[in-house]
């Protein structure tokens, strides 16, 4: 698999490549704007040029994927917030297209004081408009969610309904987050549980819709519906769970990105780069990788 992590774009998106290289990424996940603000500085030709140069210098890092802002909620029953969210998501797709980034993942959203059915209908409405309004180069991925509060995307049925509502358009896909799927109640810890969960995904959605992964262990138990990421092997999924993914030939060319805490302190209080450590743990699980 093309393993990587979320990389900071502080100082410009091009700077993420250097950081990704130092962490040992084969691919990486980025924000093209602040993930907790609606507004963004427009992208300049200079930004794009610097990005292209960095991409050429670090051509072993691909694909790059964008994570959209956490503020976006296209499931909202509030029309003003829905419209604001729609425009922000459209902007995210256009920003990704400006850098020629092929993948964008976003959280489907929360139905708030509405209900599941109307929430999913709101999402489908936004997706149909988005597909008509944006450049065709970006694949838009709905992320599997843990199901906190009124979060949609917790079940494979939710995601299938969202895709169906947008006519299963070829520019759509699913980003499979291991922590979220596990917290939502789908077991992936043993080879048998993993195969059963994937068979369920295949039946309800279709495995071909999985375009990328987020690799996070889970601080909470199976079915907790709590979204708290843990380092690989230190949570309730455990190393064997990740071994199922990294050794599955179906995902050999898929990107998988860590969204785990960046640093920890060792016993002597020295800072450890946890992206380096988590990538090392994942690569150690690949069979035939040595000892
Ligand atoms: Zn994620
Ligand atoms: Zn999460």
Tab-separated table of N, CA, C and O in Angstrom, residues 187-236:
chain	number	residue	atom	x	y	z
A	187	UNK	N	-16.207	-5.154	13.113
A	187	UNK	CA	-14.950	-5.714	13.625
A	187	UNK	C	-13.970	-5.966	12.474
A	187	UNK	O	-14.378	-6.410	11.391
A	188	UNK	N	-12.696	-5.665	12.715
A	188	UNK	CA	-11.637	-5.869	11.716
A	188	UNK	C	-10.393	-6.467	12.373
A	188	UNK	O	-9.322	-6.503	11.774
A	189	UNK	N	-10.527	-6.964	13.622
A	189	UNK	CA	-9.348	-7.338	14.414
A	189	UNK	C	-8.713	-8.664	14.004
A	189	UNK	O	-7.512	-8.841	14.157
A	190	UNK	N	-9.504	-9.601	13.532
A	190	UNK	CA	-8.966	-10.907	13.128
A	190	UNK	C	-9.185	-11.079	11.630
A	190	UNK	O	-10.032	-10.401	11.039
A	191	UNK	N	-8.447	-12.001	11.003
A	191	UNK	CA	-8.681	-12.229	9.568
A	191	UNK	C	-10.153	-12.559	9.265
A	191	UNK	O	-10.707	-12.068	8.281
A	192	UNK	N	-10.792	-13.357	10.122
A	192	UNK	CA	-12.188	-13.738	9.868
A	192	UNK	C	-13.121	-12.533	9.991
A	192	UNK	O	-14.002	-12.321	9.149
A	193	UNK	N	-12.914	-11.726	11.033
A	193	UNK	CA	-13.768	-10.541	11.235
A	193	UNK	C	-13.557	-9.539	10.102
A	193	UNK	O	-14.514	-8.935	9.600
A	194	UNK	N	-12.303	-9.377	9.705
A	194	UNK	CA	-11.958	-8.464	8.608
A	194	UNK	C	-12.667	-8.887	7.325
A	194	UNK	O	-13.304	-8.061	6.654
A	195	UNK	N	-12.582	-10.188	6.995
A	195	UNK	CA	-13.225	-10.677	5.766
A	195	UNK	C	-14.739	-10.493	5.827
A	195	UNK	O	-15.369	-10.154	4.829
A	196	UNK	N	-15.299	-10.691	7.021
A	196	UNK	CA	-16.752	-10.528	7.165
A	196	UNK	C	-17.167	-9.074	6.973
A	196	UNK	O	-18.154	-8.769	6.303
A	197	UNK	N	-16.382	-8.155	7.547
A	197	UNK	CA	-16.694	-6.725	7.397
A	197	UNK	C	-16.547	-6.293	5.943
A	197	UNK	O	-17.391	-5.563	5.408
A	198	UNK	N	-15.494	-6.781	5.276
A	198	UNK	CA	-15.322	-6.414	3.874
A	198	UNK	C	-16.409	-7.034	2.985
A	198	UNK	O	-16.850	-6.394	2.020
A	199	UNK	N	-16.831	-8.243	3.338
A	199	UNK	CA	-17.919	-8.870	2.574
A	199	UNK	C	-19.209	-8.059	2.730
A	199	UNK	O	-19.956	-7.860	1.771
A	200	UNK	N	-19.423	-7.564	3.949
A	200	UNK	CA	-20.603	-6.720	4.207
A	200	UNK	C	-20.505	-5.407	3.412
A	200	UNK	O	-21.474	-4.968	2.796
A	201	UNK	N	-19.324	-4.819	3.404
A	201	UNK	CA	-19.111	-3.586	2.635
A	201	UNK	C	-19.374	-3.850	1.152
A	201	UNK	O	-20.020	-3.057	0.458
A	202	UNK	N	-18.865	-4.989	0.675
A	202	UNK	CA	-19.016	-5.323	-0.741
A	202	UNK	C	-20.488	-5.513	-1.115
A	202	UNK	O	-20.931	-5.068	-2.166
A	203	UNK	N	-21.225	-6.145	-0.215
A	203	UNK	CA	-22.644	-6.419	-0.477
A	203	UNK	C	-23.451	-5.109	-0.492
A	203	UNK	O	-24.296	-4.902	-1.365
A	204	UNK	N	-23.164	-4.247	0.454
A	204	UNK	CA	-23.988	-3.035	0.630
A	204	UNK	C	-23.539	-1.901	-0.298
A	204	UNK	O	-24.362	-1.193	-0.872
A	205	UNK	N	-22.224	-1.710	-0.428
A	205	UNK	CA	-21.701	-0.575	-1.209
A	205	UNK	C	-20.971	-1.065	-2.464
A	205	UNK	O	-21.222	-0.563	-3.569
A	206	UNK	N	-20.067	-2.032	-2.286
A	206	UNK	CA	-19.194	-2.481	-3.388
A	206	UNK	C	-17.767	-2.057	-3.069
A	206	UNK	O	-17.499	-0.867	-2.883
A	207	UNK	N	-16.854	-3.029	-2.993
A	207	UNK	CA	-15.476	-2.722	-2.596
A	207	UNK	C	-14.791	-1.765	-3.570
A	207	UNK	O	-13.865	-1.042	-3.203
A	208	UNK	N	-15.252	-1.755	-4.828
A	208	UNK	CA	-14.607	-0.894	-5.825
A	208	UNK	C	-14.810	0.593	-5.505
A	208	UNK	O	-14.122	1.445	-6.064
A	209	UNK	N	-15.717	0.902	-4.569
A	209	UNK	CA	-15.936	2.308	-4.194
A	209	UNK	C	-14.903	2.794	-3.183
A	209	UNK	O	-14.801	3.995	-2.939
A	210	UNK	N	-14.132	1.898	-2.588
A	210	UNK	CA	-13.082	2.331	-1.655
A	210	UNK	C	-11.923	2.899	-2.469
A	210	UNK	O	-11.308	2.199	-3.276
A	211	UNK	N	-11.652	4.186	-2.271
A	211	UNK	CA	-10.591	4.863	-3.034
A	211	UNK	C	-9.362	5.148	-2.188
A	211	UNK	O	-8.279	5.380	-2.730
A	212	UNK	N	-9.515	5.200	-0.873
A	212	UNK	CA	-8.376	5.466	0.008
A	212	UNK	C	-8.759	5.098	1.442
A	212	UNK	O	-9.935	4.812	1.717
A	213	UNK	N	-7.754	5.105	2.318
A	213	UNK	CA	-7.949	4.714	3.721
A	213	UNK	C	-7.383	5.764	4.662
A	213	UNK	O	-6.417	6.455	4.321
A	214	UNK	N	-7.978	5.835	5.847
A	214	UNK	CA	-7.338	6.487	6.989
A	214	UNK	C	-7.014	5.369	7.962
A	214	UNK	O	-7.913	4.615	8.348
A	215	UNK	N	-5.734	5.256	8.315
A	215	UNK	CA	-5.301	4.221	9.253
A	215	UNK	C	-5.100	4.818	10.640
A	215	UNK	O	-4.098	5.496	10.906
A	216	UNK	N	-6.055	4.587	11.511
A	216	UNK	CA	-5.979	5.036	12.899
A	216	UNK	C	-6.431	3.888	13.770
A	216	UNK	O	-7.417	3.225	13.455
A	217	UNK	N	-5.713	3.645	14.873
A	217	UNK	CA	-6.238	2.709	15.865
A	217	UNK	C	-7.277	3.467	16.698
A	217	UNK	O	-7.430	4.684	16.537
A	218	UNK	N	-7.999	2.755	17.537
A	218	UNK	CA	-9.125	3.356	18.257
A	218	UNK	C	-8.913	3.328	19.767
A	218	UNK	O	-8.627	2.269	20.328
A	219	UNK	N	-9.092	4.474	20.406
A	219	UNK	CA	-8.990	4.534	21.874
A	219	UNK	C	-10.161	3.839	22.543
A	219	UNK	O	-10.085	3.469	23.702
A	220	UNK	N	-11.263	3.705	21.800
A	220	UNK	CA	-12.472	3.135	22.393
A	220	UNK	C	-12.833	1.802	21.746
A	220	UNK	O	-12.330	1.448	20.695
A	221	UNK	N	-13.741	1.107	22.410
A	221	UNK	CA	-14.062	-0.262	22.029
A	221	UNK	C	-14.948	-0.359	20.787
A	221	UNK	O	-15.570	0.614	20.380
A	222	UNK	N	-15.014	-1.579	20.260
A	222	UNK	CA	-15.892	-1.902	19.127
A	222	UNK	C	-17.317	-1.417	19.433
A	222	UNK	O	-17.869	-1.741	20.489
A	223	UNK	N	-17.882	-0.642	18.506
A	223	UNK	CA	-19.258	-0.199	18.667
A	223	UNK	C	-19.461	0.952	19.644
A	223	UNK	O	-20.591	1.316	19.943
A	224	UNK	N	-18.365	1.548	20.121
A	224	UNK	CA	-18.473	2.646	21.107
A	224	UNK	C	-19.064	3.919	20.488
A	224	UNK	O	-19.564	4.783	21.197
A	225	UNK	N	-18.949	4.025	19.168
A	225	UNK	CA	-19.353	5.217	18.415
A	225	UNK	C	-18.598	6.462	18.869
A	225	UNK	O	-19.067	7.594	18.697
A	226	UNK	N	-17.421	6.258	19.450
A	226	UNK	CA	-16.582	7.392	19.874
A	226	UNK	C	-15.388	7.492	18.932
A	226	UNK	O	-14.704	6.516	18.661
A	227	UNK	N	-15.126	8.704	18.453
A	227	UNK	CA	-14.093	8.957	17.457
A	227	UNK	C	-12.842	9.497	18.136
A	227	UNK	O	-12.656	10.709	18.234
A	228	UNK	N	-11.996	8.585	18.641
A	228	UNK	CA	-10.724	8.998	19.254
A	228	UNK	C	-9.609	8.114	18.693
A	228	UNK	O	-9.604	6.912	18.923
A	229	UNK	N	-8.708	8.759	17.964
A	229	UNK	CA	-7.646	8.010	17.281
A	229	UNK	C	-6.527	7.626	18.241
A	229	UNK	O	-6.185	8.394	19.128
A	230	UNK	N	-5.931	6.469	18.000
A	230	UNK	CA	-4.812	5.974	18.807
A	230	UNK	C	-3.692	5.533	17.864
A	230	UNK	O	-3.929	5.270	16.685
A	231	UNK	N	-2.467	5.473	18.384
A	231	UNK	CA	-1.332	4.997	17.588
A	231	UNK	C	-1.563	3.546	17.160
A	231	UNK	O	-2.231	2.784	17.861
A	232	UNK	N	-0.961	3.195	16.022
A	232	UNK	CA	-1.139	1.856	15.453
A	232	UNK	C	-0.699	0.791	16.471
A	232	UNK	O	0.434	0.821	16.960
A	233	UNK	N	-1.610	-0.102	16.790
A	233	UNK	CA	-1.304	-1.201	17.708
A	233	UNK	C	-1.527	-0.880	19.172
A	233	UNK	O	-1.544	-1.785	20.010
A	234	UNK	N	-1.703	0.391	19.523
A	234	UNK	CA	-1.885	0.774	20.928
A	234	UNK	C	-3.349	0.872	21.337
A	234	UNK	O	-3.657	1.130	22.503
A	235	UNK	N	-4.250	0.693	20.384
A	235	UNK	CA	-5.672	0.849	20.688
A	235	UNK	C	-6.401	-0.485	20.667
A	235	UNK	O	-5.784	-1.550	20.747
A	236	UNK	N	-7.714	-0.415	20.526
A	236	UNK	CA	-8.543	-1.620	20.587
A	236	UNK	C	-8.538	-2.415	19.282
A	236	UNK	O	-8.990	-3.554	19.260
